[in-house]
Coordinates of C-alpha atoms and ligand atoms in Angstrom, one line a residue:
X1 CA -24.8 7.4 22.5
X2 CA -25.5 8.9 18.9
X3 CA -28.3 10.2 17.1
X4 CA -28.2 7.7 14.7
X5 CA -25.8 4.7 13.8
X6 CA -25.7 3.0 10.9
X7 CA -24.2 -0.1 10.0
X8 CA -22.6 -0.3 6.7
X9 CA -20.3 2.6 4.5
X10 CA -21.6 1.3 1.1
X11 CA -23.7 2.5 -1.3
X12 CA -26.8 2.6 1.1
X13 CA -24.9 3.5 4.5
X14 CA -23.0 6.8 2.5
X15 CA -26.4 7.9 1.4
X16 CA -28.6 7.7 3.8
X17 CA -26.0 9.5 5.9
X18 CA -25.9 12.2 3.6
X19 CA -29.9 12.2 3.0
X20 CA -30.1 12.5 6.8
X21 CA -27.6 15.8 7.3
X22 CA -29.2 17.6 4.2
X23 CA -32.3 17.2 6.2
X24 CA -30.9 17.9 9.6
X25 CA -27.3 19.3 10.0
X26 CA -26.8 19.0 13.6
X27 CA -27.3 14.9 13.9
X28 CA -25.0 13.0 15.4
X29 CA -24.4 10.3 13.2
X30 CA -21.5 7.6 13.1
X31 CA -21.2 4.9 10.7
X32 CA -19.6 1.0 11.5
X33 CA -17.7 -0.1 8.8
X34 CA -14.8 -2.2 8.6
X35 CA -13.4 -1.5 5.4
X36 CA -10.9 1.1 3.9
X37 CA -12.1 0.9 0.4
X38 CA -15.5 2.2 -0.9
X39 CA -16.5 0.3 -4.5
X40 CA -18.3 0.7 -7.1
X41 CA -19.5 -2.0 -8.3
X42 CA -22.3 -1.7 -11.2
X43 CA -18.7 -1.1 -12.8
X44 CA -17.5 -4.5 -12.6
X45 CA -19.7 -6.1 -15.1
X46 CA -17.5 -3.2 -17.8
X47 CA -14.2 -4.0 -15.8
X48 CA -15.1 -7.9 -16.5
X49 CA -14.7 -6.9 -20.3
X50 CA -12.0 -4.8 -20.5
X51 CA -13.8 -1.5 -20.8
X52 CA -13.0 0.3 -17.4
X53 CA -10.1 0.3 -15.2
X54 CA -11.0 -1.7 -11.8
X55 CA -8.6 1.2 -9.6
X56 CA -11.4 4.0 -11.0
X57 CA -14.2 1.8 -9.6
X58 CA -12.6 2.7 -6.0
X59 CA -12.6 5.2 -3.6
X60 CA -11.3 5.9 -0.3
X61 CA -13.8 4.9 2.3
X62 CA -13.0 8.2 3.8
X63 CA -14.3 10.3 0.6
X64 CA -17.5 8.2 0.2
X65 CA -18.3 9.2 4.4
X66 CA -19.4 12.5 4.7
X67 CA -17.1 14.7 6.8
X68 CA -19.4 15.2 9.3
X69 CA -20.5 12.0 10.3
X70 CA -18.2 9.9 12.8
X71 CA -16.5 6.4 11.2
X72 CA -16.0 4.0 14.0
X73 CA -13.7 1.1 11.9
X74 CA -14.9 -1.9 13.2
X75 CA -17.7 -4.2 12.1
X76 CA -20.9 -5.1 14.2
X77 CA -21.0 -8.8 15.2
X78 CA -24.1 -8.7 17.9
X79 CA -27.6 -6.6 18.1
X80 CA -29.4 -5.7 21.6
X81 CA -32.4 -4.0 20.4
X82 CA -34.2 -4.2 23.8
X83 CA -31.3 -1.8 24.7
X84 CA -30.7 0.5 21.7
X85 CA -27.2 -1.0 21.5
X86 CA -24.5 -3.1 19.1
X87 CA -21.8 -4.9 19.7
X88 CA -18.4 -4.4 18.0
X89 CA -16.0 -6.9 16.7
X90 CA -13.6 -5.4 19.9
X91 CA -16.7 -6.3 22.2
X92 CA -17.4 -2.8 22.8
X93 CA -21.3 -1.4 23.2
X94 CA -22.8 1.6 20.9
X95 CA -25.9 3.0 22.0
X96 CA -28.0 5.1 19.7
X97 CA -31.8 6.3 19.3
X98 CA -32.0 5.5 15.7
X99 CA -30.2 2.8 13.5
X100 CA -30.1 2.0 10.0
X101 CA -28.8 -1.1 9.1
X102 CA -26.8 -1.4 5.5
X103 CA -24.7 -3.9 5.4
X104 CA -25.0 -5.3 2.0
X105 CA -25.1 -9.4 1.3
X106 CA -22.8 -12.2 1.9
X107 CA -21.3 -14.1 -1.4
X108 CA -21.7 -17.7 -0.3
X109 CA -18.6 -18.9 -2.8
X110 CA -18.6 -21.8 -0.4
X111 CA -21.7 -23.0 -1.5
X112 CA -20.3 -24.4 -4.5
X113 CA -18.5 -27.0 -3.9
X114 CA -15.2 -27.2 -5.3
X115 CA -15.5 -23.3 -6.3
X116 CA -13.2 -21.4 -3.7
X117 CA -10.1 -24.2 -4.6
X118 CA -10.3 -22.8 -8.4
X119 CA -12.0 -19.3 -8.7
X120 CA -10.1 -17.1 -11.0
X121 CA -7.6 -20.2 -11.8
X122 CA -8.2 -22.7 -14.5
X123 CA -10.2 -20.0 -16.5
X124 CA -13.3 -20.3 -14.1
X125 CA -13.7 -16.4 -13.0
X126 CA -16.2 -14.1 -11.7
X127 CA -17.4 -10.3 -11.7
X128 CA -18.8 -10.4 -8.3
X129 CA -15.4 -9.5 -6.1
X130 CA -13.4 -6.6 -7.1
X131 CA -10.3 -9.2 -7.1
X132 CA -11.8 -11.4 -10.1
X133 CA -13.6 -9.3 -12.2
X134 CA -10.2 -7.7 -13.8
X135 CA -9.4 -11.9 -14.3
X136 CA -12.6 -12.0 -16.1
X137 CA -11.4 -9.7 -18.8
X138 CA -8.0 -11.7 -19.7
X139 CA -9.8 -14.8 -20.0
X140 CA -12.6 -13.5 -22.2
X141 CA -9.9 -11.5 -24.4
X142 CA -7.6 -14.5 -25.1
X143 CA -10.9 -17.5 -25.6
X144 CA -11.2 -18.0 -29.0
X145 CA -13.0 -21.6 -29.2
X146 CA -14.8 -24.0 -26.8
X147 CA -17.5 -24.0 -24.7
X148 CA -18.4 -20.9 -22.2
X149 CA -20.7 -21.4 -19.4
X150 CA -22.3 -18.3 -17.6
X151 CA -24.1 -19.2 -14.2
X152 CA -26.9 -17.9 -12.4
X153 CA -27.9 -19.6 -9.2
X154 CA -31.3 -18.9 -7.0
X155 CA -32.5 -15.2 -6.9
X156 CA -32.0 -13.0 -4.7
X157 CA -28.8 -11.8 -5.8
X158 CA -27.1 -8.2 -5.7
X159 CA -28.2 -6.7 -9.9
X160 CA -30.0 -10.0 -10.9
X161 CA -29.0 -8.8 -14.5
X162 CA -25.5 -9.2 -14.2
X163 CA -25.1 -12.9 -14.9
X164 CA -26.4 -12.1 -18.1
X165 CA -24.7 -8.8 -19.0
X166 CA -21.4 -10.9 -18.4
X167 CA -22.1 -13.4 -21.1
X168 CA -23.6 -10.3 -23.6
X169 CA -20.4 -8.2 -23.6
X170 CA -18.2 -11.2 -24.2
X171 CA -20.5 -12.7 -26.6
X172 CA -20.1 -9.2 -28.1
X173 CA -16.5 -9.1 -28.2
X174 CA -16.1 -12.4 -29.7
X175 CA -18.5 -11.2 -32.6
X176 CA -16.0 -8.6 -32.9
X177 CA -12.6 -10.5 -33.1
X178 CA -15.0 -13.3 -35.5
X179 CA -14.5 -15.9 -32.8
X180 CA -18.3 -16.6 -32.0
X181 CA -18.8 -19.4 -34.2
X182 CA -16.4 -21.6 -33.0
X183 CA -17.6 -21.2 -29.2
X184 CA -20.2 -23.1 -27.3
X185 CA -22.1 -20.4 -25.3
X186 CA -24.2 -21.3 -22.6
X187 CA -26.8 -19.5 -19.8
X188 CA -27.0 -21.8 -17.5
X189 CA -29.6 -20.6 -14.2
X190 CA -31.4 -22.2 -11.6
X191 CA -34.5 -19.8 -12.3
X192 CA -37.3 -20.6 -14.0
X193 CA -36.6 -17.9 -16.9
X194 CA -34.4 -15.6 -17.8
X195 CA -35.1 -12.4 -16.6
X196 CA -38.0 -11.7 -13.7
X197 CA -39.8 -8.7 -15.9
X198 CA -41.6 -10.2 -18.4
X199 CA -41.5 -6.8 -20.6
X200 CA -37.6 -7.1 -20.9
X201 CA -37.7 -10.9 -21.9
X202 CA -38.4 -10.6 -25.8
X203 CA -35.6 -8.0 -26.7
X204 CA -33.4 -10.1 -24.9
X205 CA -34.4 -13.9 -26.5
X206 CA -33.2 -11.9 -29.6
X207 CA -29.7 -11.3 -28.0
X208 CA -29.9 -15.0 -27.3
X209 CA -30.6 -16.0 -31.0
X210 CA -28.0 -13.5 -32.1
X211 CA -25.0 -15.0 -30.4
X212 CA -26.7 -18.3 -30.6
X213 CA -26.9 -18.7 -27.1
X214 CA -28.0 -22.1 -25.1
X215 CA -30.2 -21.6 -22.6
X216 CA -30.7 -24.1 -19.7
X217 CA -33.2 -23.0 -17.2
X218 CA -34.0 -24.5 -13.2
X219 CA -30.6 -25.3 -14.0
X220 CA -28.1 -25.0 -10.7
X221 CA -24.4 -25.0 -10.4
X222 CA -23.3 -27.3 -7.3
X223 CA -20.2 -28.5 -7.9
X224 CA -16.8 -27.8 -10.2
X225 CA -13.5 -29.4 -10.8
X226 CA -11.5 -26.5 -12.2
X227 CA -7.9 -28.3 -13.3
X228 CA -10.5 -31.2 -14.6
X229 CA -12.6 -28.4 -16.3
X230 CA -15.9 -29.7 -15.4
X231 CA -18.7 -28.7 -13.6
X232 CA -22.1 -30.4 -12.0
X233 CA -25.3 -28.8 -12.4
X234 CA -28.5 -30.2 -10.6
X235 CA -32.0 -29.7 -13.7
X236 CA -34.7 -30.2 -12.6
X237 CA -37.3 -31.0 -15.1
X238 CA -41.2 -29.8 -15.6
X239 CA -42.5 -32.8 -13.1
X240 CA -40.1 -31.2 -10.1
X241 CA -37.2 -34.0 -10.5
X242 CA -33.9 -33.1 -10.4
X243 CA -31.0 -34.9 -12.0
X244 CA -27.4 -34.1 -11.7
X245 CA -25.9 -33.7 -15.1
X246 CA -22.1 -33.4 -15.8
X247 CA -20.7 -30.2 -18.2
X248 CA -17.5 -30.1 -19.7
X249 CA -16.9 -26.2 -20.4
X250 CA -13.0 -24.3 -21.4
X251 CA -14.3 -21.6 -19.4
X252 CA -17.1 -20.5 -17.1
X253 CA -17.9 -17.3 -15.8
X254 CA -19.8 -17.8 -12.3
X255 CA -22.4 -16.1 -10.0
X256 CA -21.9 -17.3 -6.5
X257 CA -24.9 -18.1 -4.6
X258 CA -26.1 -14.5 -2.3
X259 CA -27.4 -14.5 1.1
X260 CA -28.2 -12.5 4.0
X261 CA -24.5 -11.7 6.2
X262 CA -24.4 -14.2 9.4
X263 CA -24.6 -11.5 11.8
X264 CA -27.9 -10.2 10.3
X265 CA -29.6 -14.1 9.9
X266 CA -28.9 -15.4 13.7
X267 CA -29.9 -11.4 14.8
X268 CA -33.4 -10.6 16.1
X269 CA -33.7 -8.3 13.3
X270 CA -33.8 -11.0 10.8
X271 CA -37.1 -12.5 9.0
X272 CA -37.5 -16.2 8.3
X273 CA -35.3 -15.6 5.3
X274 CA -32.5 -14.2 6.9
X275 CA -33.0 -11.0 5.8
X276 CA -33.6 -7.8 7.7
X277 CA -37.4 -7.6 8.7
X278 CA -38.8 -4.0 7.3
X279 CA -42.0 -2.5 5.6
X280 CA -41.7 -2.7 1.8
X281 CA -43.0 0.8 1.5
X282 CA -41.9 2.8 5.2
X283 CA -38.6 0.5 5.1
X284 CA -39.1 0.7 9.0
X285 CA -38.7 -2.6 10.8
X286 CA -41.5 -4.7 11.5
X287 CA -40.8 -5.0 15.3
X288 CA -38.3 -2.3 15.9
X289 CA -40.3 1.1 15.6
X290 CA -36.3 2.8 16.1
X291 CA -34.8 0.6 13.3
X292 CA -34.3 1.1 9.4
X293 CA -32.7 -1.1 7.0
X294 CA -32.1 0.0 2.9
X295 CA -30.2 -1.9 0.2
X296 CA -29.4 -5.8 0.2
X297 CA -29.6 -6.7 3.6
X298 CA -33.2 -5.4 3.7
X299 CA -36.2 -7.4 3.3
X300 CA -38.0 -5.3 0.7
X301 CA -38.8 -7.5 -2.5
X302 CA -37.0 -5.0 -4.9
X303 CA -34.1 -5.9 -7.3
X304 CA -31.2 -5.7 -5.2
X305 CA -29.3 -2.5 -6.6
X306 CA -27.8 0.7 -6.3
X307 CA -30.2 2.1 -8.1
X308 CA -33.1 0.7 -5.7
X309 CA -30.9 2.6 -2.8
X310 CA -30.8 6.1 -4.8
X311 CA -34.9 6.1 -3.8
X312 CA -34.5 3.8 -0.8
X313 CA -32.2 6.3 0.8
X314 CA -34.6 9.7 1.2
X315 CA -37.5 7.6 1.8
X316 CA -35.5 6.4 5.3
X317 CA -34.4 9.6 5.7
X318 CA -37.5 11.2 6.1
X319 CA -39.4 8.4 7.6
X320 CA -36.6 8.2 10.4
X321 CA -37.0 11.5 11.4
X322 CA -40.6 11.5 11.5
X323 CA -40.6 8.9 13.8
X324 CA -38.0 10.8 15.8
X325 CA -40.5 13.6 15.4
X326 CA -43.3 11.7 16.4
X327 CA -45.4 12.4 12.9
X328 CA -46.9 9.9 10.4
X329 CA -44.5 8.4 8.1
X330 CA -45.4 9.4 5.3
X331 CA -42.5 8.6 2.5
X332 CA -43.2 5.4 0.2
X333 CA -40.7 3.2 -1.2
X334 CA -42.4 2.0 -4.6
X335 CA -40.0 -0.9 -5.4
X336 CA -37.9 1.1 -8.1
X337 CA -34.6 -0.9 -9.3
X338 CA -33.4 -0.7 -12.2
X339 CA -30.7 -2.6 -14.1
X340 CA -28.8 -1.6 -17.3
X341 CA -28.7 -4.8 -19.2
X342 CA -25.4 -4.5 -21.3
X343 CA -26.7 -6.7 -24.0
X344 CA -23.6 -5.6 -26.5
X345 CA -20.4 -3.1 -26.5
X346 CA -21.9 -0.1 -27.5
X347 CA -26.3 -0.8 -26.3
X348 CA -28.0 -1.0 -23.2
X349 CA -31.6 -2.1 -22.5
X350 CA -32.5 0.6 -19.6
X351 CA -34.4 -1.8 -17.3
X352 CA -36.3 0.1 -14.8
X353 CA -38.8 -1.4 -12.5
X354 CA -41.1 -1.3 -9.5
X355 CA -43.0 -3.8 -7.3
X356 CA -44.7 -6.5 -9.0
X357 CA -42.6 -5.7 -12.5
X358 CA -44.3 -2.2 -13.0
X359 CA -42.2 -0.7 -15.6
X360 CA -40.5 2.8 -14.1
X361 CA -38.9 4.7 -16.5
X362 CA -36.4 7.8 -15.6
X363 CA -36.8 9.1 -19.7
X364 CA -39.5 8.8 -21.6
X365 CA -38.7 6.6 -24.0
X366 CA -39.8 3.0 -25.0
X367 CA -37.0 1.0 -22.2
X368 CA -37.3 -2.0 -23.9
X369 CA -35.7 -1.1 -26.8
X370 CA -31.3 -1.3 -26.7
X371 CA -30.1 2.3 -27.0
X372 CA -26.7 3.7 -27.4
X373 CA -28.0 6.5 -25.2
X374 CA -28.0 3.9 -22.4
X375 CA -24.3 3.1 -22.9
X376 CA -22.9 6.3 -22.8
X377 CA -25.6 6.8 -19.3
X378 CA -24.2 3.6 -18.1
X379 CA -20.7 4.0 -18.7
X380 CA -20.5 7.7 -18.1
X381 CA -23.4 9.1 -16.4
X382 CA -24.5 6.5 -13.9
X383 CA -21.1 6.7 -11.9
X384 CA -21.3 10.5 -12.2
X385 CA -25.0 10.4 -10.3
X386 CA -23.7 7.5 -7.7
X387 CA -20.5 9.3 -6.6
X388 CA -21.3 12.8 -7.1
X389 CA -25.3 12.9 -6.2
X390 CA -26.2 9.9 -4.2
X391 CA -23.5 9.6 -1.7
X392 CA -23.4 13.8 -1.5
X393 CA -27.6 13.1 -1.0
X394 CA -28.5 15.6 -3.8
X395 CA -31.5 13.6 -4.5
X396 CA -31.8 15.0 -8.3
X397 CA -33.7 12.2 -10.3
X398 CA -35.6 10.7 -7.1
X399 CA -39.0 12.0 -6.6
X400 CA -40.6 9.8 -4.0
X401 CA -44.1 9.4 -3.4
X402 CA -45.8 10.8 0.1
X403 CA -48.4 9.6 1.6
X404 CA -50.3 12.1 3.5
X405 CA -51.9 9.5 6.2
X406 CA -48.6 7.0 5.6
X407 CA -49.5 3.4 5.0
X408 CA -53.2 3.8 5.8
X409 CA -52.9 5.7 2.5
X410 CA -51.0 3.0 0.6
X411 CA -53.7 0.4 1.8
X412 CA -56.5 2.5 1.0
X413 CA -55.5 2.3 -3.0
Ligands
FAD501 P1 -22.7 -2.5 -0.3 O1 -22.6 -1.4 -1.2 O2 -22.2 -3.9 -0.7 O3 -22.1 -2.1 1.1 C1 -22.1 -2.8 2.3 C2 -21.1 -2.3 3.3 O4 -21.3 -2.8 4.6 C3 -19.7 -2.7 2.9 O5 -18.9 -1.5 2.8 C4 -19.2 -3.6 4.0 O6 -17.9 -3.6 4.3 C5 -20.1 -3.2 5.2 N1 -20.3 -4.2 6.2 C6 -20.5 -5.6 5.9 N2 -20.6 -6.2 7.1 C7 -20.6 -5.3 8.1 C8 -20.6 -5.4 9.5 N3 -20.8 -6.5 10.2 N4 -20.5 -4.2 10.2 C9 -20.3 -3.0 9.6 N5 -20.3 -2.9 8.2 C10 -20.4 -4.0 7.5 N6 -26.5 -2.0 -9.0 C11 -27.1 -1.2 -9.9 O7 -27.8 -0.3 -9.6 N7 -26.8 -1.3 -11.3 C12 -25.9 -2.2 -11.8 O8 -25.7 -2.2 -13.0 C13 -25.3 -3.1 -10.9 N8 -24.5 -4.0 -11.3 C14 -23.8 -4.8 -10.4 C15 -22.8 -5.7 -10.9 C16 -22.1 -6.5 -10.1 C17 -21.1 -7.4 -10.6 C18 -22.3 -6.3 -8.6 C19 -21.4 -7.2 -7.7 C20 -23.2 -5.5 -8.2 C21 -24.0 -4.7 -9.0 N9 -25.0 -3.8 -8.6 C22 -25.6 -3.0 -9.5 C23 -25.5 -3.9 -7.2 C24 -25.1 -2.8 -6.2 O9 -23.7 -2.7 -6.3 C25 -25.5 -3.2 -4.8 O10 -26.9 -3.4 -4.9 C26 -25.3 -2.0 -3.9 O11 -23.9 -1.8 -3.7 C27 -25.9 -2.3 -2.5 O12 -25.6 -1.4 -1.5 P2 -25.5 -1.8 0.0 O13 -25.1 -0.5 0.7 O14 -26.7 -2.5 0.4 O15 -24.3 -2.8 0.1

C-alpha cells in the first residue's frame, strides 16, 4: 500500500514525483516503469540531423527517479479503481491512496501498412524512436537529388511540430551543401493546415516558399512499399471525397500515426477517445476523485509535450494533495505547450501556447519571429531545464495560476 503510485518514469512520472517530495518529504511514493533507459526526446528531431549525439539524449532510468521514491520494474497491464489497486505484468496487486497515471502514447507503426517491413531500410526513416532517428541523419546527409516526402498523419501526436521541424533542418542542410534545387520536397499531412496556431502559420509559409516546399494537406499516409519506393496517400478534397493517390519519393521521413497505450483505452479510466478521462484545468479524473493523469496519456486538449508537463506537473502536485487534504483544489492547468519549431540550422520560432491557441510566451519578445536566441535555448538550455529542474521539481519558469474557490473560480470568468 503506498502513498501514491504512479505509472510511468518519463518525463511526466519523474516530475511529478519530484513535485510531490518537494512538497511533502515523507510520502511514500513508488513508480511502475518497465524500462531501464530514461530519454530525451525533444532531442531527436537535432539527433535526426546530425546535430546531437543520440547516447547524450539518454539517461539511466535510475538517475531520472528520485532516490527516494520506490521503482517497482514492471509495467501495469490491469486497473481496479473500485479497489485502489493495479495489476502488474507478473499478476501481482498494488494498492495505493493516490495514483497518477503517465504513461506516455503508443506509436501505432502498424497502422501503416507496409511501414514496420521497411522503416529505417530503403531510406524511409523516422525521428519518433530513439532507434531511427540517428538513421534519419545518414540518409538526409548523403540525399542529394529526388523527391523527399515528410508525413504527418491525424493529430494528436506527441510535439505536433516535429513533422515539420524534420523537413526544415534537412531542407536547411541541403541549402547548405547547394543540393536543394535538384530535390522534390514535399509536407504531406492529413490535417487541414499546417500548424494548429494560426499566429505561427505566416512565418512559417515563408519557410515553405524559401525551400520551395509542396504542401499537400487532408493528405494521409496509408500504405508504403519501401524496396518499390512508393507510397499511398488517401486526399480527400474540399467536398469530403477521398481518393487514393500513388507517390513515388527517394526518401520519406515518417510520422507514425499516435494513440492512447492499449492498457489505458480498454481501462475504466479511459474517455471515448481512448485517452485518460481528467479535468483540463484540475487534471483530476473525471470519475476517480483519487486519480491524476499528466502528459500524453491524459485527456487534456494541450499540445502533447514536455513542455506542457513542466506546468502540468506542480499543478497535480498540489491538487493531489489537496484532495488528500481535503481542501479545494485550487491549481489550474491553462493549456501551456510549447514547441520550438526548428525552421533552419541556426533559428527557432519559440512557439508557446495555451488553450484555444492563446499565445504564452516565457520572454517577452515577439514569438513569432525565428531567433537565434531560440537555437542556442533549444539546443542548450531546454535540456539543461528538463534534466536538471523538471525531473529535480525545481519549478523555476512555471508560475501556475490558483484559483482560490478552484474550478467554481475558472467558471465564474
Ligand atoms: P514519456 O516521456 O514518453 O514516458 C512514458 C513512460 O511510461 C515511459 O518511460 C514508458 O516506458 C512508461 N510506460 C509505458 N507503458 C507503461 C505501463 N504499462 N506501465 C508502466 N509504465 C509504462 N516535447 C517538447 O516539449 N518539445 C519538443 O521540441 C519536443 N519534440 C519532440 C520530438 C520528438 C521526435 C518526439 C518523439 C517527442 C517530442 N516532444 C517534445 C514530446 C515529449 O517528448 C513528450 O510529450 C513527453 O516525453 C511526454 O511525457 P510522458 O511522461 O507523458 O511520456
Amino acid at each position: 500500500m503506498y502513498d501514491v503510485i504512479i505509472i510511468g518514469g518519463g518525463a511526466g512520472g519523474c516530475s511529478v514525483a519530484a513535485s510531490l517530495l518537494n512538497r511533502r518529504k515523507n510520502l511514500n511514493i513508488a513508480i511502475i516503469e518497465p524500462s531501464e533507459e530514461h530519454y530525451y526526446q525533444p532531442a531527436w528531431t537535432l539527433v535526426g540531423n546530425g546535430l546531437w549525439n543520440i547516447k547524450d539524449t539518454m539517461r539511466p532510468m535510475r538517475m531520472a527517479i528520485p532516490t527516494r521514491v520506490e521503482w517497482l520494474k514492471s509495467y501495469v497491464t490491469t486497473f481496479e479503481p473500485q479497489n485502489n489497486a493495479v495489476v502488474l505484468a507478473d499478476g501481482s496487486r498494488v494498492e495505493y491512496e493516490m495514483l497518477v497515471v503517465a504513461p506516455g502514447l503508443e506509436l501505432h507503426w502498424e497502422g501503416i501498412e507496409g511501414l514496420v517491413d521497411t522503416i529505417g531500410q530503403n531510406n524511409v526513416v523516422s525521428n519518433y524512436h530513439k532507434d531511427l532517428a540517428p538513421n534519419t541523419w545518414e540518409v538526409v546527409n548523403r540525399f542529394t537529388e529526388g523527391t523527399a516526402l515528410f508525413t504527418q498523419p491525424a493529430m494528436p501526436i506527441k510535439c505536433a511540430g516535429a513533422p515539420q521541424k524534420a523537413m526544415y533542418l534537412s531542407c536547411s542542410y541541403w541549402e547548405q551543401q547547394k543540393s536543394l534545387p535538384n530535390i522534390n520536397v514535399e509536407f504531406l499531412t492529413k490535417t487541414p493546415g499546417l500548424f494548429g496556431v494560426a499566429d505561427y502559420v505566416p512565418p512559417l509559409m515563408k519557410y515553405i516558399e524559401r525551400y520551395n516546399v509542396n504542401l499537400g494537406f487532408q493528405t494521409n499516409l496509408v500504405s508504403v512499399d519501401g524496396p518499390a519506393k512508393k507510397a499511398w496517400f488517401d486526399v480527400t478534397d474540399g467536398e469530403g471525397k477521398t481518393t487514393r493517390v500513388e507517390k513515388a519519393f527517394d526518401m520519406m521521413h515518417v510520422t507514425p500515426p499516435q494513440r492512447s497505450p492499449q492498457f489505458i483505452r480498454e481501462s475504466p479510466l479511459a474517455d471515448e477517445a481512448g485517452w485518460v478521462d481528467v479535468n483540463m484545468h484540475t487534471l483530476q479524473h473525471n470519475k476517480f476523485a483519487n486519480v491524476f493523469s499528466l502528459g500524453d496519456a491524459c485527456s487534456a486538449p494541450n499540445a502533447k509535450t514536455a513542455a506542457a508537463v513542466r506546468k502540468q506537473a506542480p499543478v497535480v502536485a498540489e491538487n493531489l494533495l489537496a484532495v488528500v487534504d481535503g481542501k479545494t483544489q485550487q491549481a489550474m492547468y491553462e493549456g501551456y505547450g510549447s514547441c520550438p519549431l526548428t525552421v533552419e540550422r541556426g533559428k527557432v520560432i519559440m512557439a508557446e501556447f495555451g488553450y484555444g491557441g492563446k499565445l504564452m510566451p516565457t520572454l517577452p519578445l515577439d514569438s513569432t519571429k525565428p531567433r537565434r536566441l531560440n537555437w542556442f535555448l533549444k539546443h542548450e538550455m531546454v535540456p539543461h531545464i528538463y534534466w536538471d529542474w523538471m525531473l529535480l521539481g525545481k519549478e523555476r519558469l512555471t508560475r501556475i495560476r490558483r484559483e482560490e474557490k478552484g474550478l467554481e473560480g475558472m467558471a465564474a470568468e
